[in-house]
Coordinates of C-alpha atoms in Angstrom, one line a residue:
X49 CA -36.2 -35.5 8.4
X50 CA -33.8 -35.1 5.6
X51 CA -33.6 -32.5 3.1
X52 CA -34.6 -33.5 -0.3
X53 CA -31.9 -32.9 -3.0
X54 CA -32.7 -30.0 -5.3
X55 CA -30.7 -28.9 -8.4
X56 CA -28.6 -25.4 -7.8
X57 CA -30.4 -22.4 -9.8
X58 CA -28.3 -21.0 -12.1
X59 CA -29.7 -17.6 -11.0
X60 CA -27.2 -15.2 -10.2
X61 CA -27.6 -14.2 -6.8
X62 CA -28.2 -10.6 -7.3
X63 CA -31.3 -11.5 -8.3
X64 CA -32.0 -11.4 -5.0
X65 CA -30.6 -8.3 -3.9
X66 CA -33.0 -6.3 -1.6
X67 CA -33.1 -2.8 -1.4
X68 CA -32.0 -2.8 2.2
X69 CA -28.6 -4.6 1.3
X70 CA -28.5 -2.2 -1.5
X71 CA -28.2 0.5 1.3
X72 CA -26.0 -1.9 3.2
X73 CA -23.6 -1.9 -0.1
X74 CA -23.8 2.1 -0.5
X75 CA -22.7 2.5 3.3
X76 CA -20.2 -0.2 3.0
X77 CA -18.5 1.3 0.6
X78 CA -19.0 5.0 1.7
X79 CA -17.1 3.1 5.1
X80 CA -14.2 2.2 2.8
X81 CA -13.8 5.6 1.3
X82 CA -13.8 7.2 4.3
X83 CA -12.4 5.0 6.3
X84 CA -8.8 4.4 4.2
X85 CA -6.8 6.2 2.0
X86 CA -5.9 3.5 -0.4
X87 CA -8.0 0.5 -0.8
X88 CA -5.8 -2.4 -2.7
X89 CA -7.7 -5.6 -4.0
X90 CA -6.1 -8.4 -5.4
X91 CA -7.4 -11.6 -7.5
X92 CA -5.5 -14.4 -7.9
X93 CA -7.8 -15.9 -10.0
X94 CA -11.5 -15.1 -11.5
X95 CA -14.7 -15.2 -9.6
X96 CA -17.5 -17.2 -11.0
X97 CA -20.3 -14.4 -11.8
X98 CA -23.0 -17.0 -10.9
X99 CA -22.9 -20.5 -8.9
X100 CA -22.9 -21.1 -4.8
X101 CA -19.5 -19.8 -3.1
X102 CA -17.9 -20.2 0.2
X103 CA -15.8 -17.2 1.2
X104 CA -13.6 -17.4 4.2
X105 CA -11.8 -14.2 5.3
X106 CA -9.6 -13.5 8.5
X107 CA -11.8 -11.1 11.1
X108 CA -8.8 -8.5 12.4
X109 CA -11.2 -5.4 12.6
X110 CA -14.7 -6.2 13.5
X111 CA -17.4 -4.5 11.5
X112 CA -14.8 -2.8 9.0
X113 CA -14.1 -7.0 7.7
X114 CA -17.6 -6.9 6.5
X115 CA -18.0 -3.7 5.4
X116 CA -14.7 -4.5 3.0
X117 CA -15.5 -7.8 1.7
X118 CA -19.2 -5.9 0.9
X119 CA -17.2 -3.3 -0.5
X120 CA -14.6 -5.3 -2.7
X121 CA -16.2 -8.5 -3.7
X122 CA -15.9 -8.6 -7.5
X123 CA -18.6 -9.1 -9.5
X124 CA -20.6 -6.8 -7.4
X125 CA -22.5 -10.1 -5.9
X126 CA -24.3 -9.9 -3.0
X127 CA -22.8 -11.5 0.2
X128 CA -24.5 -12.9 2.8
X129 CA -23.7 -13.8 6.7
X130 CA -24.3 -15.5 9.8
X131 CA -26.1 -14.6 12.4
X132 CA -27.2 -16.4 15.7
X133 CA -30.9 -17.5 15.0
X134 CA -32.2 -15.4 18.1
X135 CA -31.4 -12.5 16.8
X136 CA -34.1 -12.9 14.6
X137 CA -36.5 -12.7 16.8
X138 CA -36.2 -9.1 17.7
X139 CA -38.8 -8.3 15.6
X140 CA -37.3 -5.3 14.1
X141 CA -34.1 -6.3 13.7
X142 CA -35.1 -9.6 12.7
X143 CA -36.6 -8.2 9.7
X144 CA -34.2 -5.8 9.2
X145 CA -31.5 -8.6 9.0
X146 CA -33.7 -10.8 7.1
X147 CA -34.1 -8.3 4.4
X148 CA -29.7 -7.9 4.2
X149 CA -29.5 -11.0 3.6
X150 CA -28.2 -12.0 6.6
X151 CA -28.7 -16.2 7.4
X152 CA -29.9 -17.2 10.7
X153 CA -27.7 -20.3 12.8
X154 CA -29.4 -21.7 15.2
X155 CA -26.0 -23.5 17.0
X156 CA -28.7 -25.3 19.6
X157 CA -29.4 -28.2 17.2
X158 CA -28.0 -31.1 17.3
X159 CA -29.1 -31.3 13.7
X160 CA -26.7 -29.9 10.7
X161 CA -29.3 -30.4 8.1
X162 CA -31.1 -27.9 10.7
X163 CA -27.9 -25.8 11.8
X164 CA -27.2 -24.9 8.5
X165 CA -30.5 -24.9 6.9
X166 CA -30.7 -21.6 5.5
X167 CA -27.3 -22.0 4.7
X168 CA -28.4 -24.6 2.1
X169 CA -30.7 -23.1 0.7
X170 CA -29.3 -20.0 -0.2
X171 CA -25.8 -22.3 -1.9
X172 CA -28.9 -23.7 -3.3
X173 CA -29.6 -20.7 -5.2
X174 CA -26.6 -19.9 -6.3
X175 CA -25.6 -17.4 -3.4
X176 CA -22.4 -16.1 -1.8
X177 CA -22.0 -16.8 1.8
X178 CA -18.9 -14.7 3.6
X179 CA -17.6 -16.0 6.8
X180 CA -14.9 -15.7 9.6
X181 CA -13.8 -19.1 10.3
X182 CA -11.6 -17.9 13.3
X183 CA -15.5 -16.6 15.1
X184 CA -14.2 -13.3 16.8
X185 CA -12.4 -10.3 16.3
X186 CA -8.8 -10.3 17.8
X187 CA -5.4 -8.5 18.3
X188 CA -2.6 -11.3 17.6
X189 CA 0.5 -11.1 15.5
X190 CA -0.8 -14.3 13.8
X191 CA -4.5 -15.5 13.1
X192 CA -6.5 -17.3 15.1
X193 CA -7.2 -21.3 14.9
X194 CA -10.0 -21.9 12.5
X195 CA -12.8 -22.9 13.4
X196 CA -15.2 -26.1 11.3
X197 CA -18.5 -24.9 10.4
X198 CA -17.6 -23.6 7.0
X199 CA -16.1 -26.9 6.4
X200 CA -19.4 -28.8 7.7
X201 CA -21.5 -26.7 5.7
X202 CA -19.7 -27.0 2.6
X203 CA -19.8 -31.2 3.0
X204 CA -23.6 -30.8 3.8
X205 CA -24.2 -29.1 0.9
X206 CA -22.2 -31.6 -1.0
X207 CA -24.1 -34.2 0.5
X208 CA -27.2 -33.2 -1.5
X209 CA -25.5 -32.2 -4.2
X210 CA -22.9 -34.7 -4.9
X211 CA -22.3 -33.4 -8.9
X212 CA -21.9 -29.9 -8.3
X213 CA -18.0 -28.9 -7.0
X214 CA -18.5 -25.9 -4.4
X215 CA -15.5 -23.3 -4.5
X216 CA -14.2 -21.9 -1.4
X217 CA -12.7 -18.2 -1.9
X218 CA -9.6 -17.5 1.2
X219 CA -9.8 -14.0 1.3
X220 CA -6.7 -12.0 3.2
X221 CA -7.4 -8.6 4.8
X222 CA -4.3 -7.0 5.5
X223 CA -4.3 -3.6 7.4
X224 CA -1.4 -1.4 7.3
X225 CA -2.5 0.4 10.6
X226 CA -6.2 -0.8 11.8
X227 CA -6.9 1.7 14.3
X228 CA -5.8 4.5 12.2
X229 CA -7.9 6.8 10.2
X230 CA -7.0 6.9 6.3
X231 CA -4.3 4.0 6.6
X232 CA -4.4 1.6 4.0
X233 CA -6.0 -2.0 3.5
X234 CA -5.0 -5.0 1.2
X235 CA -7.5 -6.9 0.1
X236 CA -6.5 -10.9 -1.9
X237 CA -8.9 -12.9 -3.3
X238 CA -6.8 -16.0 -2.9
X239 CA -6.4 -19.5 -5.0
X240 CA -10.5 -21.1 -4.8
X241 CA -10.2 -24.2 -3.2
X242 CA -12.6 -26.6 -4.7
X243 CA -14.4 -28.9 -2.5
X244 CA -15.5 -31.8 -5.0
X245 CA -17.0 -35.2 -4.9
X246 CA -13.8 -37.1 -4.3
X247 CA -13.5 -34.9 -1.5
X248 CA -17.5 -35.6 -0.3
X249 CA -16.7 -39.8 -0.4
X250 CA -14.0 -39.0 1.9
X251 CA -16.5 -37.4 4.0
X252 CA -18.4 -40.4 3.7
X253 CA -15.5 -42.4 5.1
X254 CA -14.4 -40.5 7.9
X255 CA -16.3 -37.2 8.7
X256 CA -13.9 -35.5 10.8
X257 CA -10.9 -35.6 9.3
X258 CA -11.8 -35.0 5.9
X259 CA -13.4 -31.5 7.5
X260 CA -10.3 -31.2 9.5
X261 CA -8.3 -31.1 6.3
X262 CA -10.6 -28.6 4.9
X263 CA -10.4 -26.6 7.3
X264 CA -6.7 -27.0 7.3
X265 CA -6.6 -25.9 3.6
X266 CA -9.0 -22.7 4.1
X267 CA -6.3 -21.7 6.6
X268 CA -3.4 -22.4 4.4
X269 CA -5.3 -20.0 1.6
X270 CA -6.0 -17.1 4.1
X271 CA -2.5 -17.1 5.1
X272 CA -1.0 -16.9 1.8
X273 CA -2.6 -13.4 1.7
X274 CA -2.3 -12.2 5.4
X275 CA 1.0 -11.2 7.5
X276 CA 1.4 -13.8 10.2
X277 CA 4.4 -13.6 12.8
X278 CA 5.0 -16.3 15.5
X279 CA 5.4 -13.1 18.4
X280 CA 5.1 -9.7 18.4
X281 CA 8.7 -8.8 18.9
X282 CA 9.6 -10.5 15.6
X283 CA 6.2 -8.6 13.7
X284 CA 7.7 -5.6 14.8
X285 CA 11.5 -6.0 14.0
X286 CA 10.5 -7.0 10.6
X287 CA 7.7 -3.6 10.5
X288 CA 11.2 -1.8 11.4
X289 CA 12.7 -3.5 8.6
X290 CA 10.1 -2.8 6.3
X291 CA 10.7 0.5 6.6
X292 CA 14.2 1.6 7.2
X293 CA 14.9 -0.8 4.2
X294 CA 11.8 0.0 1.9
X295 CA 10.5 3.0 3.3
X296 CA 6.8 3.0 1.8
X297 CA 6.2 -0.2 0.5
X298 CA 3.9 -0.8 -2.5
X299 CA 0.6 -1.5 -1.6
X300 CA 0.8 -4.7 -4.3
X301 CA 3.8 -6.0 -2.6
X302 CA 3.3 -5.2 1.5
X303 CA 2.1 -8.8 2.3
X304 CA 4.9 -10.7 0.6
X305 CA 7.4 -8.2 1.7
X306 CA 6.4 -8.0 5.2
X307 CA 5.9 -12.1 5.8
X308 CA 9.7 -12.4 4.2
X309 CA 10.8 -10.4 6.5
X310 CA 9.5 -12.2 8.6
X311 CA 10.3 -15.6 7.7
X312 CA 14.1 -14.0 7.8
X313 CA 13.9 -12.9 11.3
X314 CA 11.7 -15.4 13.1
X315 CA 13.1 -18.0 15.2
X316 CA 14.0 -21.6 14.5
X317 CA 14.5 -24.6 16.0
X318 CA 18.5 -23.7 15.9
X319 CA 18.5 -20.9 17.0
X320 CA 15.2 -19.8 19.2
X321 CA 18.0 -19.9 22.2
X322 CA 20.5 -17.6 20.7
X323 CA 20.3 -13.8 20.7
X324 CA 19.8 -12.2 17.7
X325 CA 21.9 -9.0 17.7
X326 CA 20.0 -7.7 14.5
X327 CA 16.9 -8.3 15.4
X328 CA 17.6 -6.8 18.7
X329 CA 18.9 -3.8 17.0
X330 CA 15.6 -3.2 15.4
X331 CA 13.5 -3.6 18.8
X332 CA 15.5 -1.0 19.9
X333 CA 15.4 1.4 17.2
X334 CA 11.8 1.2 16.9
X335 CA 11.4 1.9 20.6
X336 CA 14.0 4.4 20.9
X337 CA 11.6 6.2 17.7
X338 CA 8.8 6.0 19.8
X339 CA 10.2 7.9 22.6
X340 CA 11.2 10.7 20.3
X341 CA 7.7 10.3 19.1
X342 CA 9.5 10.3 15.4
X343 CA 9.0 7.6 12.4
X344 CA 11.4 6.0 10.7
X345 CA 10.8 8.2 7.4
X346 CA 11.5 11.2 9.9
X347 CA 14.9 10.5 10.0
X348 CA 15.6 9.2 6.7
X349 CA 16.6 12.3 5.4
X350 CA 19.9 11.8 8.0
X351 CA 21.3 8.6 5.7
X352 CA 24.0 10.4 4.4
X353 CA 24.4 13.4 6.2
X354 CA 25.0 14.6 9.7
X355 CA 22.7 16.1 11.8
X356 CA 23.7 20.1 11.8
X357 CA 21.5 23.3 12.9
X358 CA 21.3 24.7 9.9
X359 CA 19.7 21.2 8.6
X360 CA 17.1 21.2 11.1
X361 CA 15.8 25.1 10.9
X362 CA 15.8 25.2 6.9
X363 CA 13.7 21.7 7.0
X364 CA 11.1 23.2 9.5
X365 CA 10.9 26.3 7.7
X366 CA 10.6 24.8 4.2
X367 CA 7.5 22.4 5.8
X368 CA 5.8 25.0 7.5
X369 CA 6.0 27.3 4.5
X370 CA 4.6 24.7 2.4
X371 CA 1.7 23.6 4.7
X372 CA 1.0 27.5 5.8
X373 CA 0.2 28.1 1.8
X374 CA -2.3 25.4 1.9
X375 CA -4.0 26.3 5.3
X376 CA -6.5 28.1 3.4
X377 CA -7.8 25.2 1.5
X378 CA -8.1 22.5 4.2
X379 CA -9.2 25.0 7.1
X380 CA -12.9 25.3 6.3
X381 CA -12.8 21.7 5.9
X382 CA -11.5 21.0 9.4
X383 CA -13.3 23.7 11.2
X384 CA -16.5 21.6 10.1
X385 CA -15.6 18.5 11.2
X386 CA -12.9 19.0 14.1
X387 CA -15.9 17.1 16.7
X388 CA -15.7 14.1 14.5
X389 CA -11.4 14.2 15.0
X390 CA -11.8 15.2 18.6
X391 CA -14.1 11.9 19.2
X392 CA -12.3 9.8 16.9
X393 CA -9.1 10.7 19.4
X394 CA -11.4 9.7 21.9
X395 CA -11.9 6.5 20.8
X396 CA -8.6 5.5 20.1
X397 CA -7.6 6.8 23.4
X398 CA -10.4 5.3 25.9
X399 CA -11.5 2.1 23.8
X400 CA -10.4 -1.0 25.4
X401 CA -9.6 -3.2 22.4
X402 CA -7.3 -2.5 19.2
X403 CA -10.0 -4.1 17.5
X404 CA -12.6 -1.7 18.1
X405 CA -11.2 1.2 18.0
X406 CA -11.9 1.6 14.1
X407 CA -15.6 0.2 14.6
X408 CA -16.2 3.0 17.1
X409 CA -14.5 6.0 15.0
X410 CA -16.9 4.8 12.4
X411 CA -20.0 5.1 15.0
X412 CA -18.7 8.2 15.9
X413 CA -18.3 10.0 12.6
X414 CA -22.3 8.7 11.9
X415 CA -23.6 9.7 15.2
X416 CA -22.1 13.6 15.1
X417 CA -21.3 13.6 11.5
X418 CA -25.5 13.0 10.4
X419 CA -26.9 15.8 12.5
X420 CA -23.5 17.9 11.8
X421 CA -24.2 17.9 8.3
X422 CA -27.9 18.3 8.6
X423 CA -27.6 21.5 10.6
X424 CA -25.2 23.1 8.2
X425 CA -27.5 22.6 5.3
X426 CA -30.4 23.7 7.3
X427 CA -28.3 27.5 8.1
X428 CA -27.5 27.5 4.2
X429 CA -31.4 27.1 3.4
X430 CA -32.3 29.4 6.2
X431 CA -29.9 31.9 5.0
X432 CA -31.4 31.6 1.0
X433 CA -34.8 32.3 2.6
X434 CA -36.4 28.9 2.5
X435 CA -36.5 28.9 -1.3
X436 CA -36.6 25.7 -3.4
X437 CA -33.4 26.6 -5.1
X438 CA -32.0 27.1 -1.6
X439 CA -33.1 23.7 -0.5
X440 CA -31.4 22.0 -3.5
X441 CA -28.1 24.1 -2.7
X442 CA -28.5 23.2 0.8
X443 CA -28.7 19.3 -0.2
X444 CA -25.5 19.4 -2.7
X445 CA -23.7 21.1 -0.2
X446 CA -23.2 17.9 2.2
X447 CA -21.6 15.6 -0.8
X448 CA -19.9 18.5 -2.1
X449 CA -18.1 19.1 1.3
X450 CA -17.2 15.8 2.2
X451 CA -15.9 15.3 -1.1
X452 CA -13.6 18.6 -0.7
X453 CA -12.5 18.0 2.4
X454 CA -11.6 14.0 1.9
X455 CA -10.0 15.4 -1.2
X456 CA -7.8 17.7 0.6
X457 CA -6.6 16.1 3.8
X458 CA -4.3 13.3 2.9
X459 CA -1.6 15.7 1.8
X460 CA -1.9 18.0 4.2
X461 CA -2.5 16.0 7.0
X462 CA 1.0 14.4 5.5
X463 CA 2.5 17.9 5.4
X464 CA 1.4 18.7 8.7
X465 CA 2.8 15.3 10.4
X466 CA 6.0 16.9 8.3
X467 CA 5.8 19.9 10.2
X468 CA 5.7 18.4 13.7
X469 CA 8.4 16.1 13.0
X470 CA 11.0 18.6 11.9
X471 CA 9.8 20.7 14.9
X472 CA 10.9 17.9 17.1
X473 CA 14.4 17.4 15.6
X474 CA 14.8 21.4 15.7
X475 CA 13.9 21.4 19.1
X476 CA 16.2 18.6 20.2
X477 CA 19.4 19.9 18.1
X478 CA 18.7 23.2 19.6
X479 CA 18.5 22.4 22.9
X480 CA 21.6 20.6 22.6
X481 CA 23.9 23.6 21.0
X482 CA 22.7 26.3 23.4
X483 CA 23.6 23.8 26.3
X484 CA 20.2 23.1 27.8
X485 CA 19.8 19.2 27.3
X486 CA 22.1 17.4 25.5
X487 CA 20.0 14.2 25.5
X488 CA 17.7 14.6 23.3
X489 CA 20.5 15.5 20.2
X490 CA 21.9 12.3 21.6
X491 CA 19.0 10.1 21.2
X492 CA 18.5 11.8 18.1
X493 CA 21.6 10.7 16.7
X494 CA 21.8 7.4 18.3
X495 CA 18.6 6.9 16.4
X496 CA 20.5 8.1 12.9
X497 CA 23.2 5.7 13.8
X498 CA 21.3 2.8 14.7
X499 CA 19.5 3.1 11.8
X500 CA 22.4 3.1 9.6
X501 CA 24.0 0.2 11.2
X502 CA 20.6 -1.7 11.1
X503 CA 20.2 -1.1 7.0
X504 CA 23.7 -2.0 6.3
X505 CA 23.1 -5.4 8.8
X506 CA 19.9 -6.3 6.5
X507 CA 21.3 -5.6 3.6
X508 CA 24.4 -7.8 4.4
X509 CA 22.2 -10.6 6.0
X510 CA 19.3 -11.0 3.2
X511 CA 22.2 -11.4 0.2
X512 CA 24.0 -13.8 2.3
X513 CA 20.8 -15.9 2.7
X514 CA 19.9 -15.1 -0.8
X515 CA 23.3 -17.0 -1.9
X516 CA 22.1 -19.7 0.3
X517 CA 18.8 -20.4 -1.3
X518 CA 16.5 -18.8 1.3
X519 CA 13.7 -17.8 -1.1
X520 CA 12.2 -15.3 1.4
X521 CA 15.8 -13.7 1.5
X522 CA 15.9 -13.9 -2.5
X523 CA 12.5 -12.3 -3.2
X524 CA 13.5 -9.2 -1.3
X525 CA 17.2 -8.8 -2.7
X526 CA 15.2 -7.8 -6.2
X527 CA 14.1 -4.8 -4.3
X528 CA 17.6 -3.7 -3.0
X529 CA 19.8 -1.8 -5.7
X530 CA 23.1 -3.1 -6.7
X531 CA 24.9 -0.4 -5.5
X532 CA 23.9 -0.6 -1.6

């Protein structure tokens, strides 16, 4: 049987906003904050306060891609996701999910008025529906192939409502490090892509390639805000470039500059055969920093000036001087939550997938950081004698100290990653002077070198290209001063 056509309601969808995605929103966001240092969203264009919406995001980082669109979807509407229709009959959890707002799929049916019936209904009232066209969490320089059940649910919806144009949001997340505690995440709300009725009678014609085209353009929208690389070796050449060439990138501008450099140092059809001696170059430098276990900013100090003794023992000494006079603040901080670091290290060591990794940190730091928290405001109301006053004090204390300590740690973390670096390059100039192992100066220097050569190589290459018309080549020229 055939649904019935029914007009949209012009409800907004928070309307229906239940208190359980309410506490779904608070922890998504309380994720965010803890999760990343910087959180950057961009909109390319405004989002429609009320009216059905399609969102389609790429799905890098498991339950973190949720928890951010949650997070960062403007208009504070509510967003709502698939599930597999058995899920909801755990009864528990099926409630549980039923009351987030979660929709149930049931992929059995042969039937896509019934496959995406609660789908419908919810565009019906005006809802936003979030999804991962590419269906699982990966670990690939580029996305994965996207997958059509966004597009058949958008034409299905169409289908019974043939006047109203649906708007598809391509959404980009783009982490700077995924696995890594207080990196950074980019967030673009890319150009909507409205699915109208010209569109529908081409349904009408030919189903499948009028949804392959769809799908086709979702992709095209999610990769205008992502960072997609054809192999890993070029992803990394242009990371190496990134840096040496940039340093620390604005968060605005990390996509655009990272997928130029890209675009510069990728492969084509002329020359996939042919060594690329700069590209190369950067493989190598970024290995050969590995090894050292040094970053690229590490050594930027070395530009324009050699490597000496002196150098290396006034840079540790001035970093440990300044993180020492800090210790005080951040070490209460840390001697409260070192078993949610030590496990966190745990999982980044032990956890099978790249993609994980972050999901279980998160577990983690809710599993021991709940009862860790609970216990220390329990000793602070035992210790003011079970009083009322003491019980309040005991409650602030847990937002109080998360706040202080999530204040605190960037810098100093940042200082001491400082301090570990110049003991490194102390170590390995020293070693080298007094005669007991000249390798690792060497190395050390090699690096310095290699670096140099590589800058100077980019530099050269990207105005040449520029002159050329490459437009990759002259969007990051703008970024290089005149006088390099």
């Amino acid at each position: 049987m055939s649904r019935s056509p029914q007009q949209p309601s012009t409800r907004s969808a928070e309307s229906d906003d239940s208190r359980i995605y309410q506490a779904l929103k608070y922890l998504s966001r309380l994720a965010v904050w803890v999760y990343f240092r910087h959180v950057h969203v961009i909109s390319r264009k405004p989002i429609s306060p009320t009216g059905p919406l399609l969102i389609a995001a790429n799905h890098m980082n498991m339950v973190l891609d949720p928890a951010v669109l949650i997070a960062t979807f403007p208009q504070k509407r509510p967003c709502h996701f698939w599930a597999l229709a058995r899920f909801f009959k755990i009864p528990i959890a099926g409630k549980v999910l039923h009351a987030a707002g979660v929709l149930p799929v049931d992929t059995k049916t042969h039937s896509n008025a019934k496959l995406f019936e609660h789908t419908l209904q919810c565009l019906e009232h005006g809802g936003v529906i979030a999804l991962f066209p590419e269906g699982t969490s990966y670990t690939l320089p580029h996305h994965l192939p996207f997958k059509d059940g966004m597009s058949w649910a958008a034409f299905e919806f169409l289908s019974h409502h043939p006047d109203i144009p649906l708007t598809v949001i391509p959404v980009g997340i783009t982490y700077t490090t995924k696995n890594k505690w207080r990196s950074d995440v980019v967030v673009e709300y890319g150009e909507p892509i409205r699915v109208t009725s010209h569109d529908l009678q081409q349904f009408k014609l030919n189903p499948k390639p009028a949804v392959k085209d769809l799908t086709a353009k979702i992709a095209h929208g999610v990769e205008q805000g992502t960072i997609n690389s054809p192999d890993w070796d070029t992803l990394h050449a242009a990371a190496a470039a990134r840096f040496i060439l940039f340093d620390n990138t604005k968060l605005e501008d990390y996509v655009r500059v990272s997928q130029s450099l890209i675009q510069v140092l990728r492969p084509t059809e002329d020359n996939k055969d042919t060594p690329n001696e700069l590209k190369n170059r950067l493989l190598t430098f970024s290995k050969n920093l590995r090894l050292l276990r040094l970053s690229p900013q590490d050594i930027s100090m070395y530009e324009k000036q050699e490597i000496t003794l002196s150098r290396a023992v006034v840079r540790l000494a001035s970093t440990w001087t300044a993180l020492a006079v800090q210790i005080p603040l951040f070490l209460p901080g840390i001697m409260i939550n070192w078993p949610i670091y030590l496990f966190g290290r745990l999982a980044e060591r032990y956890e099978q997938y790249t993609e994980s990794v972050a999901q279980s940190k998160l577990v983690f730091s809710v599993v021991i950081g709940v009862p860790l928290y609970m216990t220390l405001s329990y000793q602070v109301w035992k210790y003011l004698d079970y009083t009322l006053m003491g019980l309040v004090l005991a409650m602030l204390l847990i937002p109080l100290l998360a706040w202080y300590h999530m204040a605190l740690v960037d810098k100093r973390y940042d200082m001491l990653k400082q301090v570990v670096a110049s003991w490194r390059i102390c170590v390995a100039v020293i070693s080298g002077v007094v005669g007991l192992d000249a390798l690792p100066r060497q190395e050390l220097e090699d690096a310095v070198h290699l670096r140099r050569w590589c800058r100077a190589q980019l530099i050269e290459e990207l105005r040449s290209k520029a002159k050329m018309g490459d437009s990759h080549a002259q969007y990051l020229v703008q970024f290089i001063p005149d006088q390099q």
